[in-house]
PDB file of C-alpha atoms in Angstrom:
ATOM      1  CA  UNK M  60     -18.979  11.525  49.574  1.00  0.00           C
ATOM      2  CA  UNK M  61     -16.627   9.337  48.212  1.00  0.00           C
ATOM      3  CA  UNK M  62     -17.255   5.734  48.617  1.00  0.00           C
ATOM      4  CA  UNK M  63     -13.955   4.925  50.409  1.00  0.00           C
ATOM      5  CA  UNK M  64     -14.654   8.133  52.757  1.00  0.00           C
ATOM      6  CA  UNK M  65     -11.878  10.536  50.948  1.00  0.00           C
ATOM      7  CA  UNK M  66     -12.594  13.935  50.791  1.00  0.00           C
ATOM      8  CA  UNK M  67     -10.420  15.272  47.901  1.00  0.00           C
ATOM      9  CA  UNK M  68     -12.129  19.258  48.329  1.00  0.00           C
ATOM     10  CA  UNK M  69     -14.869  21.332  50.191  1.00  0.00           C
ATOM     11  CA  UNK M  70     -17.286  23.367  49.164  1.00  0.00           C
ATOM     12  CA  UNK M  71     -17.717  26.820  50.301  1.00  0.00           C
ATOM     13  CA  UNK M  72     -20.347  27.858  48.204  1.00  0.00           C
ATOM     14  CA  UNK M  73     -22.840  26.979  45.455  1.00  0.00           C
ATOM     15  CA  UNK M  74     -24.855  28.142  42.768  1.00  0.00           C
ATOM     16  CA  UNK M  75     -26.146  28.066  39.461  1.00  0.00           C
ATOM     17  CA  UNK M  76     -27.277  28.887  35.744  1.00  0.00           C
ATOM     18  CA  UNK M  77     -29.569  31.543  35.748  1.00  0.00           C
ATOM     19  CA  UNK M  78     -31.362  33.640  33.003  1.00  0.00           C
ATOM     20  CA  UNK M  79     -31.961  37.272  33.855  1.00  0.00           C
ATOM     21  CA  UNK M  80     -34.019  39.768  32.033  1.00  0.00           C
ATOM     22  CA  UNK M  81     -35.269  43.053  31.744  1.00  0.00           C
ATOM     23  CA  UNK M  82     -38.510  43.241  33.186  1.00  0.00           C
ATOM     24  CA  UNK M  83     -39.039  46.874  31.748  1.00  0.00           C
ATOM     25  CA  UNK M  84     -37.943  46.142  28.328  1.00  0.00           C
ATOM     26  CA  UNK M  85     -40.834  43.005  28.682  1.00  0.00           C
ATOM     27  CA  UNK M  86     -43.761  45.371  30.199  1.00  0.00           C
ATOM     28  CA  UNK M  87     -43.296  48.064  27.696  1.00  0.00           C
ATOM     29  CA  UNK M  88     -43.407  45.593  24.636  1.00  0.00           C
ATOM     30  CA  UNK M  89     -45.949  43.021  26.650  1.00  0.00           C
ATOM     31  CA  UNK M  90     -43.348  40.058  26.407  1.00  0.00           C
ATOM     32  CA  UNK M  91     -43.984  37.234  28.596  1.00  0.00           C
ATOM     33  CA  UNK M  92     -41.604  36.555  31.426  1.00  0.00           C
ATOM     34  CA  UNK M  93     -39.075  33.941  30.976  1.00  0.00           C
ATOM     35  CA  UNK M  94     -40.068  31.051  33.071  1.00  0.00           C
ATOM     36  CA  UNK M  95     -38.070  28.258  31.292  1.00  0.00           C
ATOM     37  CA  UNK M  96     -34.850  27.198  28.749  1.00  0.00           C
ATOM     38  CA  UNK M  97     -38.008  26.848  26.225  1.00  0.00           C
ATOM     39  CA  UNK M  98     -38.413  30.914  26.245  1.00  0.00           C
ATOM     40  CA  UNK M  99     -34.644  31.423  24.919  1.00  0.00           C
ATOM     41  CA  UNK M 100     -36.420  30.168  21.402  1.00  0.00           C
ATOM     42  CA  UNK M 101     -39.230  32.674  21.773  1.00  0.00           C
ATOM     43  CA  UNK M 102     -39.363  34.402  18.447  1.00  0.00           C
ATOM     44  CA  UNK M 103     -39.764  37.734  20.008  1.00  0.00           C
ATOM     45  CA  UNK M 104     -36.421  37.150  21.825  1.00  0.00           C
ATOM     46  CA  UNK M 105     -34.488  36.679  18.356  1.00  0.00           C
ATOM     47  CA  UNK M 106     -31.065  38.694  18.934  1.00  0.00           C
ATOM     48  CA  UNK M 107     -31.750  39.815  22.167  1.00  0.00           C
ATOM     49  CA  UNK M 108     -29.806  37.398  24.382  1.00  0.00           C
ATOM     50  CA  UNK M 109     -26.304  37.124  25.191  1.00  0.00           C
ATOM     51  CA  UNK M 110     -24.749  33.588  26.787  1.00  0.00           C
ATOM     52  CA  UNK M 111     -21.687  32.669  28.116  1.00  0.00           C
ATOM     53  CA  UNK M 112     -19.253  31.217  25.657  1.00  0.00           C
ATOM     54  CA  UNK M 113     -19.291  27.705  27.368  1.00  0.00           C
ATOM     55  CA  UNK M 114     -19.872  24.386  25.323  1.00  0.00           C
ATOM     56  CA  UNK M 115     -21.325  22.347  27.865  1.00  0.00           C
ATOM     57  CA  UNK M 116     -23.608  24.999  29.077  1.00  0.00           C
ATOM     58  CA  UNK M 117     -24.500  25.674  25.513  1.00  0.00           C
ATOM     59  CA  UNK M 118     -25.547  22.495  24.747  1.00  0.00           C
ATOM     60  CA  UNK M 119     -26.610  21.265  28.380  1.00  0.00           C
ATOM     61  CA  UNK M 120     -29.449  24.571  27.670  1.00  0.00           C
ATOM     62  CA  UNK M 121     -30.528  22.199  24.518  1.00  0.00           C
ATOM     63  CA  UNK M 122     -30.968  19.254  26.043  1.00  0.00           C
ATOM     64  CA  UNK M 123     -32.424  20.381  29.298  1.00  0.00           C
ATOM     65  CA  UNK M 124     -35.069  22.055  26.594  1.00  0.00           C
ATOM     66  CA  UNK M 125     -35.593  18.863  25.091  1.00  0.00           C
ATOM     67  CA  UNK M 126     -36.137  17.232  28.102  1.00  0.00           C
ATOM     68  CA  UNK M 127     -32.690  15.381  28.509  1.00  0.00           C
ATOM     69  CA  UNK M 128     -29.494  15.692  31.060  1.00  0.00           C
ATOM     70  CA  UNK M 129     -26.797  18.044  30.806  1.00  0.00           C
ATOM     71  CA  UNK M 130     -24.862  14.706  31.438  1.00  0.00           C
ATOM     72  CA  UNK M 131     -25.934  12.507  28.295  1.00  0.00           C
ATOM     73  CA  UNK M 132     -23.698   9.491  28.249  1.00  0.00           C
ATOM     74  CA  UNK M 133     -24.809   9.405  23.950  1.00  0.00           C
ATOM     75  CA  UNK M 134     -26.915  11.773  22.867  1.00  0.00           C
ATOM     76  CA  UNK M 135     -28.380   9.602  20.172  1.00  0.00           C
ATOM     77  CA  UNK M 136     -29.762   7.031  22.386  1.00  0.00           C
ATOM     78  CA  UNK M 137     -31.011   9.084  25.421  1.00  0.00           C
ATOM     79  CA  UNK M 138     -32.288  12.423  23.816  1.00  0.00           C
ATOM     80  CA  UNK M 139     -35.544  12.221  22.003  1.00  0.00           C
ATOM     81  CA  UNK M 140     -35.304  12.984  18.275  1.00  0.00           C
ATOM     82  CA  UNK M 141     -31.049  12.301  18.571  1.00  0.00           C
ATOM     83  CA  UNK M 142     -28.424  14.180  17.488  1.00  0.00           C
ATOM     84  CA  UNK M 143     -30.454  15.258  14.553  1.00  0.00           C
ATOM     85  CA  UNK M 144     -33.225  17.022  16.611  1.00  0.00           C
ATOM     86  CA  UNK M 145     -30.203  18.316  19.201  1.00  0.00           C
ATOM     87  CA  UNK M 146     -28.556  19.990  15.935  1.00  0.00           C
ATOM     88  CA  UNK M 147     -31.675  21.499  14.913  1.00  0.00           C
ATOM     89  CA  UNK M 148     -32.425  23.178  18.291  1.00  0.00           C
ATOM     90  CA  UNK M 149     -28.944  24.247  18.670  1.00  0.00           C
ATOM     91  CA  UNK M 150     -29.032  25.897  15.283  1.00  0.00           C
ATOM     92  CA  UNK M 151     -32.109  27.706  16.071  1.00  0.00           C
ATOM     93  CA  UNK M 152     -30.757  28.939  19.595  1.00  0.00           C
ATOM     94  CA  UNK M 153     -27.242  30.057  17.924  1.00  0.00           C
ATOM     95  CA  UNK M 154     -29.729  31.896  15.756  1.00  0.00           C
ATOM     96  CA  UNK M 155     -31.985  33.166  18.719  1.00  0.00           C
ATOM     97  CA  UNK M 156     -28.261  34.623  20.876  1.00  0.00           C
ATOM     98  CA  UNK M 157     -26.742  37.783  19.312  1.00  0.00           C
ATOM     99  CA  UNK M 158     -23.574  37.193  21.792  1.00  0.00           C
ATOM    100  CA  UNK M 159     -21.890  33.588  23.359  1.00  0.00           C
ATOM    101  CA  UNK M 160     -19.135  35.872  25.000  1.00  0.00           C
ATOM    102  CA  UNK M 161     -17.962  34.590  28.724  1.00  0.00           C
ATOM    103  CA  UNK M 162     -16.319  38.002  29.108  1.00  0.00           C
ATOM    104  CA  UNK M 163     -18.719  40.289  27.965  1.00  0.00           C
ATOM    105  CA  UNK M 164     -22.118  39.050  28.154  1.00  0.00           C
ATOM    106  CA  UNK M 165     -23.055  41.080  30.609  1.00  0.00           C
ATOM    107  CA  UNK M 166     -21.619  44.345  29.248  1.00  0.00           C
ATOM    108  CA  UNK M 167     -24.279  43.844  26.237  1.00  0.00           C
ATOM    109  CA  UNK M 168     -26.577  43.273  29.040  1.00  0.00           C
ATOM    110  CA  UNK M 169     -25.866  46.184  30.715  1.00  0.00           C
ATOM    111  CA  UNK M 170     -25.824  48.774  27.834  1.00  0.00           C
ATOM    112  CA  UNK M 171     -29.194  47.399  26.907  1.00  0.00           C
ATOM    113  CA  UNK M 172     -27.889  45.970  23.338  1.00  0.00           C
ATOM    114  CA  UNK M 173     -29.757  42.822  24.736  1.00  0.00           C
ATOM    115  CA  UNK M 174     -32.882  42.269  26.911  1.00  0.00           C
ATOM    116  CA  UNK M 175     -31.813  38.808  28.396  1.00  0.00           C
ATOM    117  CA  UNK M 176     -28.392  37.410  29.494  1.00  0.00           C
ATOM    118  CA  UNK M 177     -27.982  33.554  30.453  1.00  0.00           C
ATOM    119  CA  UNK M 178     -24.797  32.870  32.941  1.00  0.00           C
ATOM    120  CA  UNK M 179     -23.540  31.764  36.149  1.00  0.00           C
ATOM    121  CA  UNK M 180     -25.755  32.943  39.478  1.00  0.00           C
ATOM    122  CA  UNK M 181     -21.662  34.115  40.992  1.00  0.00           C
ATOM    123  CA  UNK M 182     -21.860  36.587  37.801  1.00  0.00           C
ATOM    124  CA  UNK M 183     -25.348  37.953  36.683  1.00  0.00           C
ATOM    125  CA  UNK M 184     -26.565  38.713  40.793  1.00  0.00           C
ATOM    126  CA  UNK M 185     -24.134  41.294  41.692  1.00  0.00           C
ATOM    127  CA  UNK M 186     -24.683  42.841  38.433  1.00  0.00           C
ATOM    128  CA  UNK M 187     -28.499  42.475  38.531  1.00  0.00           C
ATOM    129  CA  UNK M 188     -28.427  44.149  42.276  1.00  0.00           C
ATOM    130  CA  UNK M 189     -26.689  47.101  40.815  1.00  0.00           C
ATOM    131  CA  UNK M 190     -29.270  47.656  37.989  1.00  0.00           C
ATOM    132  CA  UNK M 191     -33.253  48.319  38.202  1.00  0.00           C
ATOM    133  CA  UNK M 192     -35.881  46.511  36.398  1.00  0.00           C
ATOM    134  CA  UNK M 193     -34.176  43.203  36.628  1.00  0.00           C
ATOM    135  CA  UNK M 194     -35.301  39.978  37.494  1.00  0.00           C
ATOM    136  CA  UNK M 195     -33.667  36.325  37.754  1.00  0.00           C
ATOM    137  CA  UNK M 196     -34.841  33.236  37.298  1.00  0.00           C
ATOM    138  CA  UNK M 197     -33.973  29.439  38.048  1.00  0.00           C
ATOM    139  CA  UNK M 198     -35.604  27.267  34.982  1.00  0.00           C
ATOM    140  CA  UNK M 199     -37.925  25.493  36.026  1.00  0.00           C
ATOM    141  CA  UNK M 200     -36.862  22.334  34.342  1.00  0.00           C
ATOM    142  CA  UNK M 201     -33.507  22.716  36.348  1.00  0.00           C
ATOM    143  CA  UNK M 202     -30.184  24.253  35.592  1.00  0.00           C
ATOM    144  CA  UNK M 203     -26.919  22.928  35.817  1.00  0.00           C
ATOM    145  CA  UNK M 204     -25.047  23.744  39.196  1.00  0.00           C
ATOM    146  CA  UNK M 205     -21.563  24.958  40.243  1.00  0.00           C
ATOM    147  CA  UNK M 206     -19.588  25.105  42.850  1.00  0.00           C
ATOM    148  CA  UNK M 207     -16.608  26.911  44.666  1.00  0.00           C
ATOM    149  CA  UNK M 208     -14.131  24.397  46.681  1.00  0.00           C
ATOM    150  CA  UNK M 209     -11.448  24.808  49.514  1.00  0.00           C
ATOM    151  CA  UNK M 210      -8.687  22.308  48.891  1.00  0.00           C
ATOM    152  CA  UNK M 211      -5.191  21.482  49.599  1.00  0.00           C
ATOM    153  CA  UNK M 212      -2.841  20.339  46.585  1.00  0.00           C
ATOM    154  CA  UNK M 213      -1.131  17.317  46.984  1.00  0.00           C
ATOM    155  CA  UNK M 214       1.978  19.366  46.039  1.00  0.00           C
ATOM    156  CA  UNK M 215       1.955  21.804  48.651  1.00  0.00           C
ATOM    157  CA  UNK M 216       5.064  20.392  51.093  1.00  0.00           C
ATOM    158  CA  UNK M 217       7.805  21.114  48.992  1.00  0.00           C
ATOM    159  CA  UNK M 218      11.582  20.346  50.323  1.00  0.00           C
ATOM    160  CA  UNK M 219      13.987  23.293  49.286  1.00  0.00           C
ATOM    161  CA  UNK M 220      16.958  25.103  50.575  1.00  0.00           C
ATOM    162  CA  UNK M 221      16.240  28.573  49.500  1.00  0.00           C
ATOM    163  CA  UNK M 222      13.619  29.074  52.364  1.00  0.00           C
ATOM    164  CA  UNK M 223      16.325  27.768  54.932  1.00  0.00           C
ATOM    165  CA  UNK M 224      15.723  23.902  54.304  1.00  0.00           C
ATOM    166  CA  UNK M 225      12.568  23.041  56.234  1.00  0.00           C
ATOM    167  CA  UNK M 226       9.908  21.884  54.959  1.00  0.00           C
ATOM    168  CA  UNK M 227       6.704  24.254  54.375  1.00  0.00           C
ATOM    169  CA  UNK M 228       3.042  22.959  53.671  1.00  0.00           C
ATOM    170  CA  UNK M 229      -0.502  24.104  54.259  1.00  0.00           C
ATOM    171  CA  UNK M 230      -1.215  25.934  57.449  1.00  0.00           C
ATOM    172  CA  UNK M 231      -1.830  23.420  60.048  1.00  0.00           C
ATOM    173  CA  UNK M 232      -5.468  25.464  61.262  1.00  0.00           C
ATOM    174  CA  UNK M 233      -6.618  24.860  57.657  1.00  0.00           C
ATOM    175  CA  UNK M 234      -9.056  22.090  58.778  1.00  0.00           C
ATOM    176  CA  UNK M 235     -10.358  24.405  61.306  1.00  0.00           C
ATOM    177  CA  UNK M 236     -10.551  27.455  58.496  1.00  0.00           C
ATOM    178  CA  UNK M 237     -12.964  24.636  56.486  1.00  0.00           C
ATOM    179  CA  UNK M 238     -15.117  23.576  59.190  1.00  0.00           C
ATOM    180  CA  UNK M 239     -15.573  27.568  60.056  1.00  0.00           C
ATOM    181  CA  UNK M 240     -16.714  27.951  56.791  1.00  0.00           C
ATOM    182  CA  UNK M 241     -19.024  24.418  56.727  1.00  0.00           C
ATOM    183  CA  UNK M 242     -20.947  25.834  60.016  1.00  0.00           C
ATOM    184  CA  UNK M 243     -24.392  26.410  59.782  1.00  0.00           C
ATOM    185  CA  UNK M 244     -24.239  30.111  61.017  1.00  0.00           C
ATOM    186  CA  UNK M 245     -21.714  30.984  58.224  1.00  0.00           C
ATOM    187  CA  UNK M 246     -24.651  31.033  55.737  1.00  0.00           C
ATOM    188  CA  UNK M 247     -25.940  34.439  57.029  1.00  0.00           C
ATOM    189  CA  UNK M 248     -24.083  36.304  54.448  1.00  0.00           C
ATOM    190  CA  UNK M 249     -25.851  34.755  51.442  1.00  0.00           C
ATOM    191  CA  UNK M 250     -29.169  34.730  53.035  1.00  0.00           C
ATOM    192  CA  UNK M 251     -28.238  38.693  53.512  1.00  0.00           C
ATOM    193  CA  UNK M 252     -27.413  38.304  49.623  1.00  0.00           C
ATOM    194  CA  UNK M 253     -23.762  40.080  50.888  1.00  0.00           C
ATOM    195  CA  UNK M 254     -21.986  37.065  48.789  1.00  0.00           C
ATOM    196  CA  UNK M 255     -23.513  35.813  45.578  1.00  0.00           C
ATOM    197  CA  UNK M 256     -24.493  32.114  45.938  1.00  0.00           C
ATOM    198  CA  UNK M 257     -26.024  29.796  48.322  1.00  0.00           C
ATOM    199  CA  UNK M 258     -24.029  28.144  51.516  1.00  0.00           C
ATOM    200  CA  UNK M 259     -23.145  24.423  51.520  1.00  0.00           C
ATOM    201  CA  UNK M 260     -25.602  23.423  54.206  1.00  0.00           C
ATOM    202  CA  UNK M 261     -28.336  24.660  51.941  1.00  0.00           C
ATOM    203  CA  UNK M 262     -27.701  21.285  49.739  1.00  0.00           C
ATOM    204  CA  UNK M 263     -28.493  19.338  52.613  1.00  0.00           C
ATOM    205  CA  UNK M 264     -31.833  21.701  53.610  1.00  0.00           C
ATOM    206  CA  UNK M 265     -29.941  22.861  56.948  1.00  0.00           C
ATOM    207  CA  UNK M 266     -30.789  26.668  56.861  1.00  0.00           C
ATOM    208  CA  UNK M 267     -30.369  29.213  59.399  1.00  0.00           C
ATOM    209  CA  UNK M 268     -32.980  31.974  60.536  1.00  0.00           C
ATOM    210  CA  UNK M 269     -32.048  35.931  59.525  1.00  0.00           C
ATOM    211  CA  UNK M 270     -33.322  38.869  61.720  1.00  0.00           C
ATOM    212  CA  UNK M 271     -35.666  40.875  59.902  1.00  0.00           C
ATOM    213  CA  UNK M 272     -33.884  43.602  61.062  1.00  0.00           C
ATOM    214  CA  UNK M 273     -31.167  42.438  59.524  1.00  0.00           C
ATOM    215  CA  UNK M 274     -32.883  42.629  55.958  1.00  0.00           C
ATOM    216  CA  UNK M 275     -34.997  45.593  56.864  1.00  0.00           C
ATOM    217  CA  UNK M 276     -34.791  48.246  54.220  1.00  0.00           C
ATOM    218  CA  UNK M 277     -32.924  46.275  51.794  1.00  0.00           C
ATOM    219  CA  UNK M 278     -34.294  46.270  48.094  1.00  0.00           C
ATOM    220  CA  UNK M 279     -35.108  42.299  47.481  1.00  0.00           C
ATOM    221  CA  UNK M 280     -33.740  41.318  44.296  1.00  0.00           C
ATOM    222  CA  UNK M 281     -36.502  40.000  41.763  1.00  0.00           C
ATOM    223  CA  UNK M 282     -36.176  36.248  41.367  1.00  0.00           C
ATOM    224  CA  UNK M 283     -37.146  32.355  42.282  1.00  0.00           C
ATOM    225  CA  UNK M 284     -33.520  31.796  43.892  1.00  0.00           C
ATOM    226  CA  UNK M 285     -34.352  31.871  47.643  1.00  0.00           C
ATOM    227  CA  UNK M 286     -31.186  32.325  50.047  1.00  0.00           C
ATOM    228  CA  UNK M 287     -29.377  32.056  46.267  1.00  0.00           C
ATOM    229  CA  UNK M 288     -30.365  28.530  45.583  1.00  0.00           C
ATOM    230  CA  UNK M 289     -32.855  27.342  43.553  1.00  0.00           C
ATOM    231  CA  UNK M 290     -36.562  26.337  44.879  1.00  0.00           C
ATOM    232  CA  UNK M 291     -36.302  22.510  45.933  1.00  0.00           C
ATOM    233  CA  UNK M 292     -38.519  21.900  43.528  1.00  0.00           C
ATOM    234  CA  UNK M 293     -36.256  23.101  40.947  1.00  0.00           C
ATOM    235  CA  UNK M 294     -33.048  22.100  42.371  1.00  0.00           C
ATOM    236  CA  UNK M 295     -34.374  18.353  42.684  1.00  0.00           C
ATOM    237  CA  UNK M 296     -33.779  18.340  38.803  1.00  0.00           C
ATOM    238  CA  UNK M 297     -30.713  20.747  38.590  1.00  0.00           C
ATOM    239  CA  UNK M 298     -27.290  19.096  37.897  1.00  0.00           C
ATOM    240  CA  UNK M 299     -23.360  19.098  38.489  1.00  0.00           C
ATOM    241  CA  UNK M 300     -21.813  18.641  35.017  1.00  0.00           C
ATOM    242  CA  UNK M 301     -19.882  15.376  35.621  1.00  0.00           C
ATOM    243  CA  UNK M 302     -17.201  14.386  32.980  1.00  0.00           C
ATOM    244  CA  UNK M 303     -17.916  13.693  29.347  1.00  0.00           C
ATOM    245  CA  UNK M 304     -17.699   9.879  27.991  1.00  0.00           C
ATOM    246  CA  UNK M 305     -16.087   8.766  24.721  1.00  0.00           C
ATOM    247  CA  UNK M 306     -19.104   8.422  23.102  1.00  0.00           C
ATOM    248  CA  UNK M 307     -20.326  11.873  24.478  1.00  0.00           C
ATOM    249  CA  UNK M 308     -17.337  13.722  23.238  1.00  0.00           C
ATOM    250  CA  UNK M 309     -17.968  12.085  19.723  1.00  0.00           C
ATOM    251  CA  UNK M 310     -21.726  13.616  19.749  1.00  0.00           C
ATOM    252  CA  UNK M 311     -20.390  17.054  20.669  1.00  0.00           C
ATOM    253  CA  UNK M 312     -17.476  16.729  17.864  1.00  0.00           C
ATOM    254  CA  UNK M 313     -20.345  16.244  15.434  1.00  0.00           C
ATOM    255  CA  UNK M 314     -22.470  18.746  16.745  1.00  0.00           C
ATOM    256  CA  UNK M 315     -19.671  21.163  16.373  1.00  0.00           C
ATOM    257  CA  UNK M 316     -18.963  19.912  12.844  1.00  0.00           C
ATOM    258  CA  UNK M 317     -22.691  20.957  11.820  1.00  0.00           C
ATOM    259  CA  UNK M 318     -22.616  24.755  13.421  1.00  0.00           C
ATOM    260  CA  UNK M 319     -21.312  27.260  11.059  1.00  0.00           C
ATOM    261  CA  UNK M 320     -20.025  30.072  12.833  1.00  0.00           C
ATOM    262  CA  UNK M 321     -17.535  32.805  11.970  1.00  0.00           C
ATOM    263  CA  UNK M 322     -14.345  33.828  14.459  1.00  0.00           C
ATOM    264  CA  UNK M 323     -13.584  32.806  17.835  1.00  0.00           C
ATOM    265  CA  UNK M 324     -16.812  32.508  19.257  1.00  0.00           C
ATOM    266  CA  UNK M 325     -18.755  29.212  20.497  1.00  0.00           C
ATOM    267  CA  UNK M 326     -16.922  27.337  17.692  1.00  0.00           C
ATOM    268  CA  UNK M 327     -13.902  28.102  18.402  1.00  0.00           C
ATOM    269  CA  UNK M 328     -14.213  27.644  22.319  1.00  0.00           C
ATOM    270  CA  UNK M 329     -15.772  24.129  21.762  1.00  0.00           C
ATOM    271  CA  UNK M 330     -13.118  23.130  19.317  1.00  0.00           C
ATOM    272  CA  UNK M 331     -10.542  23.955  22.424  1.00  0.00           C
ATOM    273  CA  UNK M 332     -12.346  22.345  24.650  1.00  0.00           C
ATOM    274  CA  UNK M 333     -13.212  19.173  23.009  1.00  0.00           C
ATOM    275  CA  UNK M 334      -9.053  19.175  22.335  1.00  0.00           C
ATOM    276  CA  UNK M 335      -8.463  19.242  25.373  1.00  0.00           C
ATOM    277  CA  UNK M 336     -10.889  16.655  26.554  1.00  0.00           C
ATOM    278  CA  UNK M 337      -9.734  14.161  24.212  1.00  0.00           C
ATOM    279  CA  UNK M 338      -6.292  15.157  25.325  1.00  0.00           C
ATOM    280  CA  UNK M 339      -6.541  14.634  28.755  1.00  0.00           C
ATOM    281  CA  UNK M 340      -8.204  11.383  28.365  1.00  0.00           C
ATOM    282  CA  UNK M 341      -4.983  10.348  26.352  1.00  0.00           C
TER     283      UNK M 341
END
């Protein structure tokens, strides 16, 4: 909550980065299962991942491998090794991932041109429901979270004569539409897994009992998420990316700067999005 007591949006649900992989593929070559950001380095994983094309993900994977936050303030003085060491790991993971495509990462997934696809919980679990010998795992070493918001813009009562002069805003049962949604009965439909991610009252450990005949018959998707959040033991060091500082966007600048990569792939989305950091903060 904010410290003044403004709430500027509310969730209405939660999730987070996952890694999912093919259990088969693993059996039939005896690969270990991925437990862990460490595994994505595995040597016999080498071209068979896909990852969404995100910068801060990306990089957040690196240093939650090397032990640091997704939300290093400078990367020099708070990883261990530095920017060096981050570089190196970095290069050896864009080595390790055939495909950083947002869009498509789970089509290679899906045709089986990779064994293991890192994403968003909202994207990989209806996909992994709808395809056998799957499973999905939390990292154990915690994994950045998202989540989806209600909210009203401060825009939205707009004076105009072409819709007969009034004035026309939000819906004035909104606040009782949000409050629906923040009740502790409304997360029955993730514990039934019927939407992808975890209720809001989950965060706080408020969780609400499902009929087992409700979930009788129903294949149980293989994975650590339970009610689609992670284990509290795993969530208690899982993170919301919070804003990049000045001397944060420098480090990622220079760890851009050291990647050599051809078309628009992670370069070129971390180019944008550094831009449009540095923008903004301007």
């Amino acid at each position: 909550m904010d410290p003044e007591g403004d709430v500027w949006a509310a969730p209405y649900r939660w999730g987070c980065m996952v890694i999912a992989y093919k259990t088969n593929n693993f059996q039939k070559y005896k690969l270990a299962p991925i437990e862990d950001w460490a595994d994505l380095w595995r040597p016999d994983l080498a071209g068979r991942i896909s990852m969404v094309d995100s910068p801060r993900e990306v990089v957040g994977a690196v240093l939650k491998y090397m032990g640091a936050s997704y939300n290093a303030n400078d990367i020099n003085l708070e990883v261990n090794g530095g920017r060096d060491a981050v570089k190196h790991n970095l290069a050896l993971l864009a080595k390790q991932v055939r495909l950083f495509d947002s869009e498509n990462y789970l089509k290679a997934f899906g045709v089986g041109d990779v064994w293991v696809a890192v994403g968003w919980s909202s994207d990989i679990i209806p996909v992994a429901k709808r395809m056998s010998n799957v499973a999905v795992v939390v990292p154990k070493s915690g994994a950045s979270l998202w989540a989806d918001l209600w909210a009203i813009p401060g825009a939205s009562r707009i004076q105009t004569s072409q819709i007969g002069g009034r004035v026309r805003g939000p819906s004035p049962l909104i606040h009782q539409w949000i409050e629906f949604c923040l009740q502790s009965a409304r997360a029955l439909p993730f514990k039934q897994e019927v939407i992808p991610g975890a209720s809001p009252p989950l965060l706080q450990g408020h969780s609400a009992n499902v009929s087992l005949e409700l979930t009788k018959g129903r294949p149980r998707l293989d994975t650590n998420l339970i009610d689609g959040a992670p284990p509290p033991n795993i969530l208690e060091r899982c993170e919301f990316l919070e804003p990049l500082s000045n001397s944060a966007v420098s480090d990622y600048h220079w760890l851009l700067d050291s990647i050599q990569k051809p078309g628009n792939g992670l370069i070129h989305t971390v180019r944008q999005y550094i831009s449009s950091v540095v923008s903004f903060s301007g």
